[in-house]
mmCIF file of C-alpha atoms and ligand atoms in Angstrom:
data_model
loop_
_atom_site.group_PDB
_atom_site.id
_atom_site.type_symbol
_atom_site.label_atom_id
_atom_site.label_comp_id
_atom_site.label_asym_id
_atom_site.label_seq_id
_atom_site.Cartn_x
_atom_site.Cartn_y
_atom_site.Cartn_z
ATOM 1 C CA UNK A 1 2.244 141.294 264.713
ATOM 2 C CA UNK A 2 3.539 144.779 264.314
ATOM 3 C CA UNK A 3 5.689 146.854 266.584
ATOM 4 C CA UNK A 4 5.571 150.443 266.236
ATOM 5 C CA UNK A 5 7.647 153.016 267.879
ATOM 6 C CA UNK A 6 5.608 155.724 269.519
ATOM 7 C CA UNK A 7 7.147 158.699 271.336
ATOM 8 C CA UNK A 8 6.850 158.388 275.062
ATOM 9 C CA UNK A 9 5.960 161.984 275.920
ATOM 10 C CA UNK A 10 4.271 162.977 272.714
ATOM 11 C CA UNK A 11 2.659 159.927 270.921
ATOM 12 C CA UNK A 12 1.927 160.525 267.366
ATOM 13 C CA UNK A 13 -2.438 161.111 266.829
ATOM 14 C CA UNK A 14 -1.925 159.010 263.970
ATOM 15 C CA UNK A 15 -0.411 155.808 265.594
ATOM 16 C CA UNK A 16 -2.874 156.402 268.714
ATOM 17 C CA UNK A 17 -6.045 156.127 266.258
ATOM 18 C CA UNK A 18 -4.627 152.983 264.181
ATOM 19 C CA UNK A 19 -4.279 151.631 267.452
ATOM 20 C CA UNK A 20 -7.942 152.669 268.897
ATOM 21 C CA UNK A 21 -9.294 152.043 266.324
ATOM 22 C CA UNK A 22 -8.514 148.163 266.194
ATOM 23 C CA UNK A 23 -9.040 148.210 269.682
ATOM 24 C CA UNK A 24 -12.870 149.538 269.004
ATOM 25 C CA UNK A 25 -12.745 146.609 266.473
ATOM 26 C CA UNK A 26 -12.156 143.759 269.235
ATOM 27 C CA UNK A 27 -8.455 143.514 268.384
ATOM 28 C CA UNK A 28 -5.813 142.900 270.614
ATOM 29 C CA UNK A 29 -2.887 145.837 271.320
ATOM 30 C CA UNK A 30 -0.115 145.672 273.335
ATOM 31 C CA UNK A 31 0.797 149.309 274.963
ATOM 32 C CA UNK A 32 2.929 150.717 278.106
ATOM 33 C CA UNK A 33 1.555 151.992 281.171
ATOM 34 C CA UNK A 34 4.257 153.553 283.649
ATOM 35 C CA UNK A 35 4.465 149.864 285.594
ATOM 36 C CA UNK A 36 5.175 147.578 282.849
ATOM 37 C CA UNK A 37 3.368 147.200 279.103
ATOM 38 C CA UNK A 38 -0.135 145.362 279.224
ATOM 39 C CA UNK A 39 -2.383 143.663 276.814
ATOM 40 C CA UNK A 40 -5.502 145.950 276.282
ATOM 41 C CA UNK A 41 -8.718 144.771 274.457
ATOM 42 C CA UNK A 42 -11.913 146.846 274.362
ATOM 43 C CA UNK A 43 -13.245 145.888 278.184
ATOM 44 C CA UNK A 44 -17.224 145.866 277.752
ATOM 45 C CA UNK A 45 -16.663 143.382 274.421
ATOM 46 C CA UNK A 46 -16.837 139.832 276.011
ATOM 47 C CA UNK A 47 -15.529 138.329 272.419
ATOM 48 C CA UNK A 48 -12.018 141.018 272.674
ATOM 49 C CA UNK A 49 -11.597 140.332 276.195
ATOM 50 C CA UNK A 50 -11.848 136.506 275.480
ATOM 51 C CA UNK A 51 -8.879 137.108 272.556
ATOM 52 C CA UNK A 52 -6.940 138.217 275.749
ATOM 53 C CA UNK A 53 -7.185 135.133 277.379
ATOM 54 C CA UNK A 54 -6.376 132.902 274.755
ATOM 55 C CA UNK A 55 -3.501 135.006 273.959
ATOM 56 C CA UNK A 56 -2.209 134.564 277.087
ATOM 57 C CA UNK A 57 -3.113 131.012 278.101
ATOM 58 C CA UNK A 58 -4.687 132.827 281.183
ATOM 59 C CA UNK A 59 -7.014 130.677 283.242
ATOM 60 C CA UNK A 60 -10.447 132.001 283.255
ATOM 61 C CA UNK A 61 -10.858 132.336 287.084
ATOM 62 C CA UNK A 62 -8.069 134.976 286.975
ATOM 63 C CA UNK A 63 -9.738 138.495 287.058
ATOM 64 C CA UNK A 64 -8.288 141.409 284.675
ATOM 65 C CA UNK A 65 -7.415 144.958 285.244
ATOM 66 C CA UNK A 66 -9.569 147.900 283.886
ATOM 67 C CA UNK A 67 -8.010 150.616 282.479
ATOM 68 C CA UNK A 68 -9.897 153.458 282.375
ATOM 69 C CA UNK A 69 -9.224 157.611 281.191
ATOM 70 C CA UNK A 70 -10.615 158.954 284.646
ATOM 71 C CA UNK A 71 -12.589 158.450 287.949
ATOM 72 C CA UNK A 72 -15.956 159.764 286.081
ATOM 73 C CA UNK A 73 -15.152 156.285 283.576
ATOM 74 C CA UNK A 74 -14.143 154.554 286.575
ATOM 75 C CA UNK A 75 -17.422 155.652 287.909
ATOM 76 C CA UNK A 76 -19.592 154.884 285.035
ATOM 77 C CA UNK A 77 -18.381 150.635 286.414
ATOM 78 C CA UNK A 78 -18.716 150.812 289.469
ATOM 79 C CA UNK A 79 -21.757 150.942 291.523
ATOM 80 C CA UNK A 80 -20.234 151.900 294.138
ATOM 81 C CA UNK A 81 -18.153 155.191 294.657
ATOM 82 C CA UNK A 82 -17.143 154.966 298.545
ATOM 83 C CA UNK A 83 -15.260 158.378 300.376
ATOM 84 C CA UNK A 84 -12.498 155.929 300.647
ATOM 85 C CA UNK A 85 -11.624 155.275 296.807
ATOM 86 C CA UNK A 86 -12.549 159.240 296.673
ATOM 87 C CA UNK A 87 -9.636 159.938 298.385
ATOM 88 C CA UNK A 88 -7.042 156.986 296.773
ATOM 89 C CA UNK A 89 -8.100 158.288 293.169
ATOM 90 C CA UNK A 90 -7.474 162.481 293.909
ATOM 91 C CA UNK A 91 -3.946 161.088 295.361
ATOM 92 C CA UNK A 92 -2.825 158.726 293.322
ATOM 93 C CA UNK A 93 -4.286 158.496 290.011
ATOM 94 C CA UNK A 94 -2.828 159.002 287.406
ATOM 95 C CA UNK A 95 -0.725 156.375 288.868
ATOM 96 C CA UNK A 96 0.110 152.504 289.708
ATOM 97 C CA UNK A 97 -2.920 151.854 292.252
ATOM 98 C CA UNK A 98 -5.820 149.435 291.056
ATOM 99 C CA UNK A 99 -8.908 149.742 292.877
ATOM 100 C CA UNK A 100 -11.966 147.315 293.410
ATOM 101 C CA UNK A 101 -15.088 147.935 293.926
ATOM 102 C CA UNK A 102 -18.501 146.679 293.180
ATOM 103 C CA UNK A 103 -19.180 146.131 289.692
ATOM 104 C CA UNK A 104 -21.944 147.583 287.152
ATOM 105 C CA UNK A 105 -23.605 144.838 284.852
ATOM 106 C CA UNK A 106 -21.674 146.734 281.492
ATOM 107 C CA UNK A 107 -18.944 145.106 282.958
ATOM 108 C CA UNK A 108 -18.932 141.557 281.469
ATOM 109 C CA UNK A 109 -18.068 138.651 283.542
ATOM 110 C CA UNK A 110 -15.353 137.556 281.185
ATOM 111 C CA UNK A 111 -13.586 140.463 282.661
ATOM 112 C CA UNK A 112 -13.701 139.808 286.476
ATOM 113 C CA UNK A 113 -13.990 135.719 285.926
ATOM 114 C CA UNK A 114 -17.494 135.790 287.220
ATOM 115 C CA UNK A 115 -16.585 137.812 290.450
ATOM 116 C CA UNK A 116 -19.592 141.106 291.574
ATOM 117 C CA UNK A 117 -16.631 143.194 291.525
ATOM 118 C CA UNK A 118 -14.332 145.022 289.476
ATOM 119 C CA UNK A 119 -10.475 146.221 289.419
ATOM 120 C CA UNK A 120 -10.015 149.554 287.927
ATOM 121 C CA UNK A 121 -6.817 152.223 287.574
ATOM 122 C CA UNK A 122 -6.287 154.873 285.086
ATOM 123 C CA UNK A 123 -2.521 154.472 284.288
ATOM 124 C CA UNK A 124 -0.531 157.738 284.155
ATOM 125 C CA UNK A 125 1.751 156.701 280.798
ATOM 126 C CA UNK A 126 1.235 159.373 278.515
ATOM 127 C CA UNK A 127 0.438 156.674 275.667
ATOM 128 C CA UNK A 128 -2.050 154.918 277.347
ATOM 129 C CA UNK A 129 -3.945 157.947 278.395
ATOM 130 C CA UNK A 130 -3.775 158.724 274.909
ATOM 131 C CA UNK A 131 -4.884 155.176 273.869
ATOM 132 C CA UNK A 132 -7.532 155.386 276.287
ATOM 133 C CA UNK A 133 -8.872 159.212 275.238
ATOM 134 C CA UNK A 134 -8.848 158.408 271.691
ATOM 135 C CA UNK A 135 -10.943 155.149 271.867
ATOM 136 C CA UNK A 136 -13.107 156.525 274.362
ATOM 137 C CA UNK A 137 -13.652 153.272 276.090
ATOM 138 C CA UNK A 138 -12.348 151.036 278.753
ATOM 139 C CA UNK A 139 -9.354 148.689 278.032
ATOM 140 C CA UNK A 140 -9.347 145.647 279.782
ATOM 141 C CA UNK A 141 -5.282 144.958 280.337
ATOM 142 C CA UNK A 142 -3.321 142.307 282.111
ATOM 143 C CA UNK A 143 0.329 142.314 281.852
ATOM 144 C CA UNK A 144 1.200 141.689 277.819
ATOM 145 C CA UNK A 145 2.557 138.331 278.668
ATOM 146 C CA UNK A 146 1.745 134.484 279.097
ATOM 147 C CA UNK A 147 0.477 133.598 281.785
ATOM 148 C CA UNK A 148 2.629 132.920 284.693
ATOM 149 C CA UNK A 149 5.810 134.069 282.907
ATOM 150 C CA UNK A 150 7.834 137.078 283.676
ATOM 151 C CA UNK A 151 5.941 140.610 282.910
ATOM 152 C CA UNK A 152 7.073 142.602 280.672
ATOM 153 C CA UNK A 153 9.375 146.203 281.088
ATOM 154 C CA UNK A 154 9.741 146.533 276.839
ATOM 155 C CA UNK A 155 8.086 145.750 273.614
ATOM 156 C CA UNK A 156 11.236 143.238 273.265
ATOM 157 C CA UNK A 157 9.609 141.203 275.816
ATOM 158 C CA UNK A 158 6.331 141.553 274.553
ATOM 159 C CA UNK A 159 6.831 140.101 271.403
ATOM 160 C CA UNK A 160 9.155 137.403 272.810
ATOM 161 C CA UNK A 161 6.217 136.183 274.994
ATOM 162 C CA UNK A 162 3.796 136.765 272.729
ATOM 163 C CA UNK A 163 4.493 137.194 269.166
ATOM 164 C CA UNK A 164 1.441 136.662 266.526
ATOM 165 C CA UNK A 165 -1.197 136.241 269.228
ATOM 166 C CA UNK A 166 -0.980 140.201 269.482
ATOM 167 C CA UNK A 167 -1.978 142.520 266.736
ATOM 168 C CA UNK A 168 0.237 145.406 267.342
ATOM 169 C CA UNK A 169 2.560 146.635 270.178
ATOM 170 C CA UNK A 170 3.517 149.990 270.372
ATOM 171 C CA UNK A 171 7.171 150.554 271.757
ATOM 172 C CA UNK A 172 7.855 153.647 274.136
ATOM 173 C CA UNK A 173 10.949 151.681 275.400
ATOM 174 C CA UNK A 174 11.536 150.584 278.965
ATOM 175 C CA UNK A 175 8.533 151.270 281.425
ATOM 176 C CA UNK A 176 9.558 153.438 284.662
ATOM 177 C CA UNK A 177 8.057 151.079 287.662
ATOM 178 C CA UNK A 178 8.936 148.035 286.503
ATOM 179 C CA UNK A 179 6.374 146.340 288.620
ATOM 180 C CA UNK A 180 2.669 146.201 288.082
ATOM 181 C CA UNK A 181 0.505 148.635 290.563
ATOM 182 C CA UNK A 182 -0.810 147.950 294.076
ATOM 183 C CA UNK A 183 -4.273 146.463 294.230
ATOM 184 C CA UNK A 184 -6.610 146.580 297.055
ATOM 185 C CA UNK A 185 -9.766 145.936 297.660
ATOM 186 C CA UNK A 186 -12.456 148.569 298.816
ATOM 187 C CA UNK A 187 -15.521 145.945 298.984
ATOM 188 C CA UNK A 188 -14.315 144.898 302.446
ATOM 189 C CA UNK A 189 -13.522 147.016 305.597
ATOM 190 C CA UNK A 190 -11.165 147.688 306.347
ATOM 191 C CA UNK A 191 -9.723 147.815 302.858
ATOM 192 C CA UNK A 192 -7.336 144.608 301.721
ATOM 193 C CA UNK A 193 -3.687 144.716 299.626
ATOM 194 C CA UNK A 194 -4.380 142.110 297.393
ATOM 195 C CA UNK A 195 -1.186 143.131 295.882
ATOM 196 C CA UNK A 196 1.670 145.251 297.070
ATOM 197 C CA UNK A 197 3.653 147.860 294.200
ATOM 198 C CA UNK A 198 4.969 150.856 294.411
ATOM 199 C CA UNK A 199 1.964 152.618 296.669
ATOM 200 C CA UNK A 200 2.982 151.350 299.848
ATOM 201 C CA UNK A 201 0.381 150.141 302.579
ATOM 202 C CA UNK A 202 1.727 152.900 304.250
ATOM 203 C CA UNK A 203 0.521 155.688 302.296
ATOM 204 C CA UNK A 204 -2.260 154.098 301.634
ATOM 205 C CA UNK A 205 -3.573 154.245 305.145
ATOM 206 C CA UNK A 206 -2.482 157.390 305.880
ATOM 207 C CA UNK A 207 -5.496 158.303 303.839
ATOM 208 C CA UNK A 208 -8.046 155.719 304.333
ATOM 209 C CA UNK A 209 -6.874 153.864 307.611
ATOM 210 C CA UNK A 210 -5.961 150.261 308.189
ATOM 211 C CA UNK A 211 -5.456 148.523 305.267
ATOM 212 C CA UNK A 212 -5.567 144.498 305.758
ATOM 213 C CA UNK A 213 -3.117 141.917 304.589
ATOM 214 C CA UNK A 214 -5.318 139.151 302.989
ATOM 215 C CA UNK A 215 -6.722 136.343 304.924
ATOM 216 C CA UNK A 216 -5.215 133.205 304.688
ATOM 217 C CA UNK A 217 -6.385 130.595 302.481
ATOM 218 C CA UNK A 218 -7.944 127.278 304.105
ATOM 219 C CA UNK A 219 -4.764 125.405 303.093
ATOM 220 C CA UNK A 220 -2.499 128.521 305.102
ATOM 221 C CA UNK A 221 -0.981 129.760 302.668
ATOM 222 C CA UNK A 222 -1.581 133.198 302.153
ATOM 223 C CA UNK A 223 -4.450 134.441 299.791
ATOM 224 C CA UNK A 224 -4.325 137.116 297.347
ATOM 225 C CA UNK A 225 -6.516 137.958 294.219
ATOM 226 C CA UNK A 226 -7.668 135.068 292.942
ATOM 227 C CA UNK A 227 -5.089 134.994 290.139
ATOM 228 C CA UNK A 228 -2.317 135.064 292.281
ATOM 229 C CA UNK A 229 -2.425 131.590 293.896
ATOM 230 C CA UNK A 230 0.068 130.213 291.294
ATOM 231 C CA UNK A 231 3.136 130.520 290.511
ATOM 232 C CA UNK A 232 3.976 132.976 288.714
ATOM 233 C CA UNK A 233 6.346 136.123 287.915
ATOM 234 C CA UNK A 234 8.197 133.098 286.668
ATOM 235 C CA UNK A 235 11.267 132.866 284.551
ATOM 236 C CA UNK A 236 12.040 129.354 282.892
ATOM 237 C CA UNK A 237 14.960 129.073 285.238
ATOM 238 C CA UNK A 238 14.431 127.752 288.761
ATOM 239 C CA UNK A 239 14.830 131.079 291.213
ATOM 240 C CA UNK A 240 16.461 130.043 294.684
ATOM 241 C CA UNK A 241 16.564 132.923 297.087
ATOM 242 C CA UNK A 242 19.756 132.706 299.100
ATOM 243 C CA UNK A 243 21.028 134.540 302.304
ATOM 244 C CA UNK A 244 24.382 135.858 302.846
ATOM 245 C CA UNK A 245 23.874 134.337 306.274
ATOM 246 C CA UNK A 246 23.540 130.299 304.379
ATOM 247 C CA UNK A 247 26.387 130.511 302.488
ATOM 248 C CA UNK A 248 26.502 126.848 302.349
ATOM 249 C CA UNK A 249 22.622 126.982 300.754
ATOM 250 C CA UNK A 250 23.784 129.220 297.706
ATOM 251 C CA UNK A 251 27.367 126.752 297.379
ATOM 252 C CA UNK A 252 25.107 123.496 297.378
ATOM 253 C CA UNK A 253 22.762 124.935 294.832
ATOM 254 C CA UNK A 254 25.374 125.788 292.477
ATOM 255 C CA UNK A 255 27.864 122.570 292.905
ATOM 256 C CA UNK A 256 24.279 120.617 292.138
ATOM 257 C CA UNK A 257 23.830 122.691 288.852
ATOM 258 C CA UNK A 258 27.466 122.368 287.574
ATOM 259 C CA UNK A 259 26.923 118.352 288.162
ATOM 260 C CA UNK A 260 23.839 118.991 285.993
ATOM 261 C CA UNK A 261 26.219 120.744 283.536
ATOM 262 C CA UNK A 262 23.937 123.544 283.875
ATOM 263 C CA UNK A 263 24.491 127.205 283.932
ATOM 264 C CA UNK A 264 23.631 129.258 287.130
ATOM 265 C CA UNK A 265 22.433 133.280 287.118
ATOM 266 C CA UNK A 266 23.093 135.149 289.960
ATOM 267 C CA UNK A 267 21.093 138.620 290.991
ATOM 268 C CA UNK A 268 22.590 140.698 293.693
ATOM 269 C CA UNK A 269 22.343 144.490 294.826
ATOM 270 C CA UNK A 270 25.296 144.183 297.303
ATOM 271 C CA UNK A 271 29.111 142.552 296.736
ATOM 272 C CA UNK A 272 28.572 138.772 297.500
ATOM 273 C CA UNK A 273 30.682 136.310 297.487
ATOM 274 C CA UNK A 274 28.416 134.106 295.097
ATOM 275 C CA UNK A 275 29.939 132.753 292.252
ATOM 276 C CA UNK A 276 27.739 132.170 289.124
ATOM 277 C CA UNK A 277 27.913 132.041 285.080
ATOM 278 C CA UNK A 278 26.121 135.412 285.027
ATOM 279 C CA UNK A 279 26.023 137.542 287.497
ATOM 280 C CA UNK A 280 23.616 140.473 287.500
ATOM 281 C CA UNK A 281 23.928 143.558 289.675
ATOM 282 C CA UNK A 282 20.921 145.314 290.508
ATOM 283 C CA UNK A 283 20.195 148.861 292.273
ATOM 284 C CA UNK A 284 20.703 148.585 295.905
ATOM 285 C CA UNK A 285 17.210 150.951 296.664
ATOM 286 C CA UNK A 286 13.946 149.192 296.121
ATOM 287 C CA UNK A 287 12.744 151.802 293.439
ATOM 288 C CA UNK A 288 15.975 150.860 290.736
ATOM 289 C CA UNK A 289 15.936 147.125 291.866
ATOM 290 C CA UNK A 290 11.935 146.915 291.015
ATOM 291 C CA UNK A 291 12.416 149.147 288.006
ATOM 292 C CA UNK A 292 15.270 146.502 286.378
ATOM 293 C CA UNK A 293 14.315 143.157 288.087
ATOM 294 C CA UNK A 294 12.278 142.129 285.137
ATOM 295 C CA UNK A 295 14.698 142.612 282.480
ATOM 296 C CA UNK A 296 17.016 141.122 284.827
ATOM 297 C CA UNK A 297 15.354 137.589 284.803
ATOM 298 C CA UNK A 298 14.385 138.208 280.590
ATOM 299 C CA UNK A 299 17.922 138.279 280.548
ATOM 300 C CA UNK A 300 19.521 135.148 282.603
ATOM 301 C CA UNK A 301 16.540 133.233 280.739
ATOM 302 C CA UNK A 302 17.701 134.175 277.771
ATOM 303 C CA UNK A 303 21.570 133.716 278.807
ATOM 304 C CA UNK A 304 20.506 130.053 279.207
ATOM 305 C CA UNK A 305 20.444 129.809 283.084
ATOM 306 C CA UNK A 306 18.471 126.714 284.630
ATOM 307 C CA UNK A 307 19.118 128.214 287.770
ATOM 308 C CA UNK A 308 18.989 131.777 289.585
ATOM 309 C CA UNK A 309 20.107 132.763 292.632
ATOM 310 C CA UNK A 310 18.719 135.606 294.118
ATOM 311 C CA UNK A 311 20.142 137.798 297.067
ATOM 312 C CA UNK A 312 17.519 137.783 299.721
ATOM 313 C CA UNK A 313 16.352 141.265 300.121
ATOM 314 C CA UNK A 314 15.936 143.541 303.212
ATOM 315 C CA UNK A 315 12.899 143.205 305.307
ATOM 316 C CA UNK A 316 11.741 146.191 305.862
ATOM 317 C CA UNK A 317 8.435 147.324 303.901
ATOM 318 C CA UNK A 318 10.169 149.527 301.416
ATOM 319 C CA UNK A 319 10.836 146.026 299.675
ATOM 320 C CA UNK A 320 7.751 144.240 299.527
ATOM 321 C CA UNK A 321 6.748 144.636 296.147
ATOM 322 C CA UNK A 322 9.996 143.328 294.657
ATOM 323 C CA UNK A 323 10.149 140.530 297.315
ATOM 324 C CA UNK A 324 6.669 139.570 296.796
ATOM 325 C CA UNK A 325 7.445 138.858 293.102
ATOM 326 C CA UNK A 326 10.362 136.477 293.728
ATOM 327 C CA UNK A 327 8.092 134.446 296.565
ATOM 328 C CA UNK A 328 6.424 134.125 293.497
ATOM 329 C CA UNK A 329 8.659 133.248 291.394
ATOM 330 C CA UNK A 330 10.190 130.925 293.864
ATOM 331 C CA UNK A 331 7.440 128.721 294.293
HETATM 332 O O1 LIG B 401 0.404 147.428 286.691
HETATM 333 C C1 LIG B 401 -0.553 146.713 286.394
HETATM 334 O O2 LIG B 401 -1.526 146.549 287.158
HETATM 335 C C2 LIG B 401 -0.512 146.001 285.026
HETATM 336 C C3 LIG B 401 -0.581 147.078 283.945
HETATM 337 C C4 LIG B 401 -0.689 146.485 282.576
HETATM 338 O O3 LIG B 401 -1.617 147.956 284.231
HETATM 339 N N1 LIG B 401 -1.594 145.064 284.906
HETATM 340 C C5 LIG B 401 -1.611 143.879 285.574
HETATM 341 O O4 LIG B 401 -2.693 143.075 285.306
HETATM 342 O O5 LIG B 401 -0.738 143.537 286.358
HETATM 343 P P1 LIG B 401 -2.779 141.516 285.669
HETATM 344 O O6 LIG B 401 -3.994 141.020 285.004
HETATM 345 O O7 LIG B 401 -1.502 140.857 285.293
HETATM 346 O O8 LIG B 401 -3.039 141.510 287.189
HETATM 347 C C6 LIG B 401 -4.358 141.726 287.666
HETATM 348 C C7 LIG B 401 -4.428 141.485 289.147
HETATM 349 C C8 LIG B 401 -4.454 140.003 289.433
HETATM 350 O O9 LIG B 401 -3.720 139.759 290.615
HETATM 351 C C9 LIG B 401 -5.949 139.754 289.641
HETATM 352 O O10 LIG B 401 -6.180 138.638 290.420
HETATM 353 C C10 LIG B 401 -6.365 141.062 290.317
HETATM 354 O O11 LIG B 401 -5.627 142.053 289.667
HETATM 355 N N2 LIG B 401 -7.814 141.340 290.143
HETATM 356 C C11 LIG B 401 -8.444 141.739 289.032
HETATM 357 N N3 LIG B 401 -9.776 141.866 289.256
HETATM 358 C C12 LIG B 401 -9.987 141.557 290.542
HETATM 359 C C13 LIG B 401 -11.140 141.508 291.374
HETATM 360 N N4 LIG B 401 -12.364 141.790 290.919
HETATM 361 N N5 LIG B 401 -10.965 141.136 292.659
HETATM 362 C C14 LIG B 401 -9.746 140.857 293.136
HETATM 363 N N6 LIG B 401 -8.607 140.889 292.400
HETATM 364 C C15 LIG B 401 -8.729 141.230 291.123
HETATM 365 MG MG1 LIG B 402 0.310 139.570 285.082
#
C-alpha cells in the first residue's frame, strides 16, 4: 500500500494517471470525495469490484455506490432518466446526493448485489473528478473502510482500516462533509431517503415533491438500503447516547465502566456536566459536528475507550444525518 499526497485543488496529471491507470487495470484505489474518502474499483469489471468486497469484508447483499464524471455517464447506466432525477442532478451535482434508478445490464450485479437498480452520484472533490475524467470510466466506491466500522474523513484512517488490502490511497487531507451523501430512491413514487446527509429532505422536495421515509421492515424496525440493516458507523467502543435530562443514565454508565477498569470517551457540543477520561468537544451546528464526528470516534478508539458517551442531539431535521449515524452506531 502506498499513500500519496495529491493537492486538493490542483491534483498533479501525473499522480491522477498512475492512479487511473491501475484502476483501468482492476486495482483497488482509495481517493476523497467531498463526504469522506471511498474505495473505487473500475465499476463495469465484476473481478475489481469483487477486490472491493473482500477488501472490506462487505457482505455481498450490500449494494455499492457509482461514481460517475457526469449525468450523460450517469445516463449511459441507467435506463431510466425520469424529470425528477433531471432536476436533483442540475441542482445538486457535483455534490453529496446518490441517486437510484433502474439499472442498464453494463452494470454488473456484483455492483448492486443482484438488485434491477443502480445508485449513482458524481462527487464534486476536485480529485475524484479528476480520477474519474482521466480513467474515463465509472468507479464503483463504498466508503474506504471495513465494513461496519467508522468511515473514513483522512487517508490516516484509510490505511488504519485498511492497510495492504488497498493498492494506493491518495491523501488530500481531511474531507469537507464528513458524512457520506443522501441517497434516495427514484424507482418508487414518491421518491424514498434511503439515507439522510447533507441534502436535506427538505430541499429535496422542494424540487421533486414528497419524498418518503422508508417503509418499515416486517420485524418494525425501520428499513433503509439494504446495507444499512446492521450495525454499523461503528467504533470498537460501545456508543451510549445520553440526555442531559437522564443524568443518572450517563452516571450509571460510567460508574459500570470504571468497575470494569475501563476508560470512558465522552462527545459533547454543549458544556455538560459528564465526566469522562476523554472528553471531546464538537461544533455545536450540525454542519461542523458532521464534518468532525468521524475523526472524533477514530480518535476515542484509538485513546483506548470501551465506552462513549454521546450528547443526544437536537431534534429538529437539521440533525438527522449526524443522528442517524450514532442510531447506528448505537445499536
Ligand atoms: O458519500 C458517499 O456516498 C460515500 C463516498 C465514498 O461517495 N460512499 C458511500 O458508499 O457511502 P457505501 O457503499 O458505504 O454506501 C452505499 C449506500 C448503502 O447504504 C447501500 O445500501 C446504498 O448506498 N445503495 C447502493 N446501491 C443501492 C441500490 N441499488 N438500492 C438501494 N440502496 C443502494
Ligand atoms: Mg460505508
Amino acid at each position: 500500500m502506498r499513500i500519496v499526497p495529491v493537492d486538493r485543488d490542483r491534483p498533479a496529471a501525473n499522480i491522477i494517471s498512475t492512479a487511473a491507470e491501475l484502476l483501468k487495470r482492476g486495482r483497488l484505489v482509495a481517493f476523497p470525495t467531498e463526504t469522506v474518502y471511498g474505495l473505487g474499483a473500475h465499476a463495469l469489471d465484476p473481478d475489481a469490484v469483487g477486490r472491493i468486497f473482500a477488501a472490506k469484508g462487505r457482505p455481498s447483499f450490500n449494494p455499492l455506490i457509482v461514481h460517475v464524471s457526469g449525468p450523460d455517464a450517469a445516463r449511459a447506466l441507467a435506463t431510466e432518466w425520469p424529470e425528477r432525477a433531471k432536476r436533483l442532478a442540475e441542482a445538486f451535482w457535483p455534490g453529496p446526493l446518490t441517486l437510484v434508478l433502474p439499472k442498464r445490464d453494463v452494470v454488473p450485479d456484483v455492483v448492486t448485489a443482484g438488485l434491477t437498480s443502480v445508485a449513482l452520484r458524481m462527487p464534486s472533490h476536485p480529485v475524484a473528478l479528476a480520477l474519474l475524467r482521466a480513467a474515463k470510466i465509472p468507479l464503483a466506491a463504498p466508503s474506504a473502510n471495513r465494513s461496519t466500522a467508522i468511515s473514513p474523513t483522512t487517508a490516516e484512517h484509510v490505511a488504519k482500516s485498511l492497510g495492504d488490502r488497498v493498492d494506493l490511497i491518495l491523501d488530500a487531507g481531511p474531507t469537507h462533509l464528513g458524512i457520506e451523501s443522501t441517497v434516495v430512491d427514484l424507482t418508487a413514487d414518491p421518491a424514498v431517503l434511503l439515507r439522510p446527509g447533507a441534502i436535506s429532505r427538505e430541499r429535496l422536495t422542494a424540487l421533486i415533491g414528497p419524498v418518503a421515509e422508508p417503509a418499515p421492515a416486517s420485524d418494525g424496525a425501520p428499513r433503509a438500503s439494504p446495507g444499512m440493516m446492521q450495525r454499523h458507523y461503528a467504533p470498537r467502543a460501545r456508543v451510549q447516547i445520553v440526555s442531559e435530562a437522564d443524568a443518572e443514565q450517563a452516571l450509571s454508565a460510567i460508574a459500570e465502566a470504571r468497575a470494569r477498569r475501563q476508560r470512558v470517551g465522552a462527545l459533547v457540543y454543549e458544556p455538560t456536566t459528564l465526566e469522562a477520561d476523554h472528553t471531546i468537544s464538537l461544533p455545536a451546528d450540525p454542519e461542523g459536528y458532521a464534518r468532525e464526528l468521524y475523526a472524533a470516534l477514530h480518535a476515542l478508539d484509538d485513546a483506548g475507550c470501551a465506552v462513549i458517551l454521546v450528547q443526544r442531539l437536537p431534534d429538529d431535521s437539521a440533525w438527522d444525518a449526524p443522528r442517524d449515524r450514532l442510531a447506528r452506531a448505537a445499536r
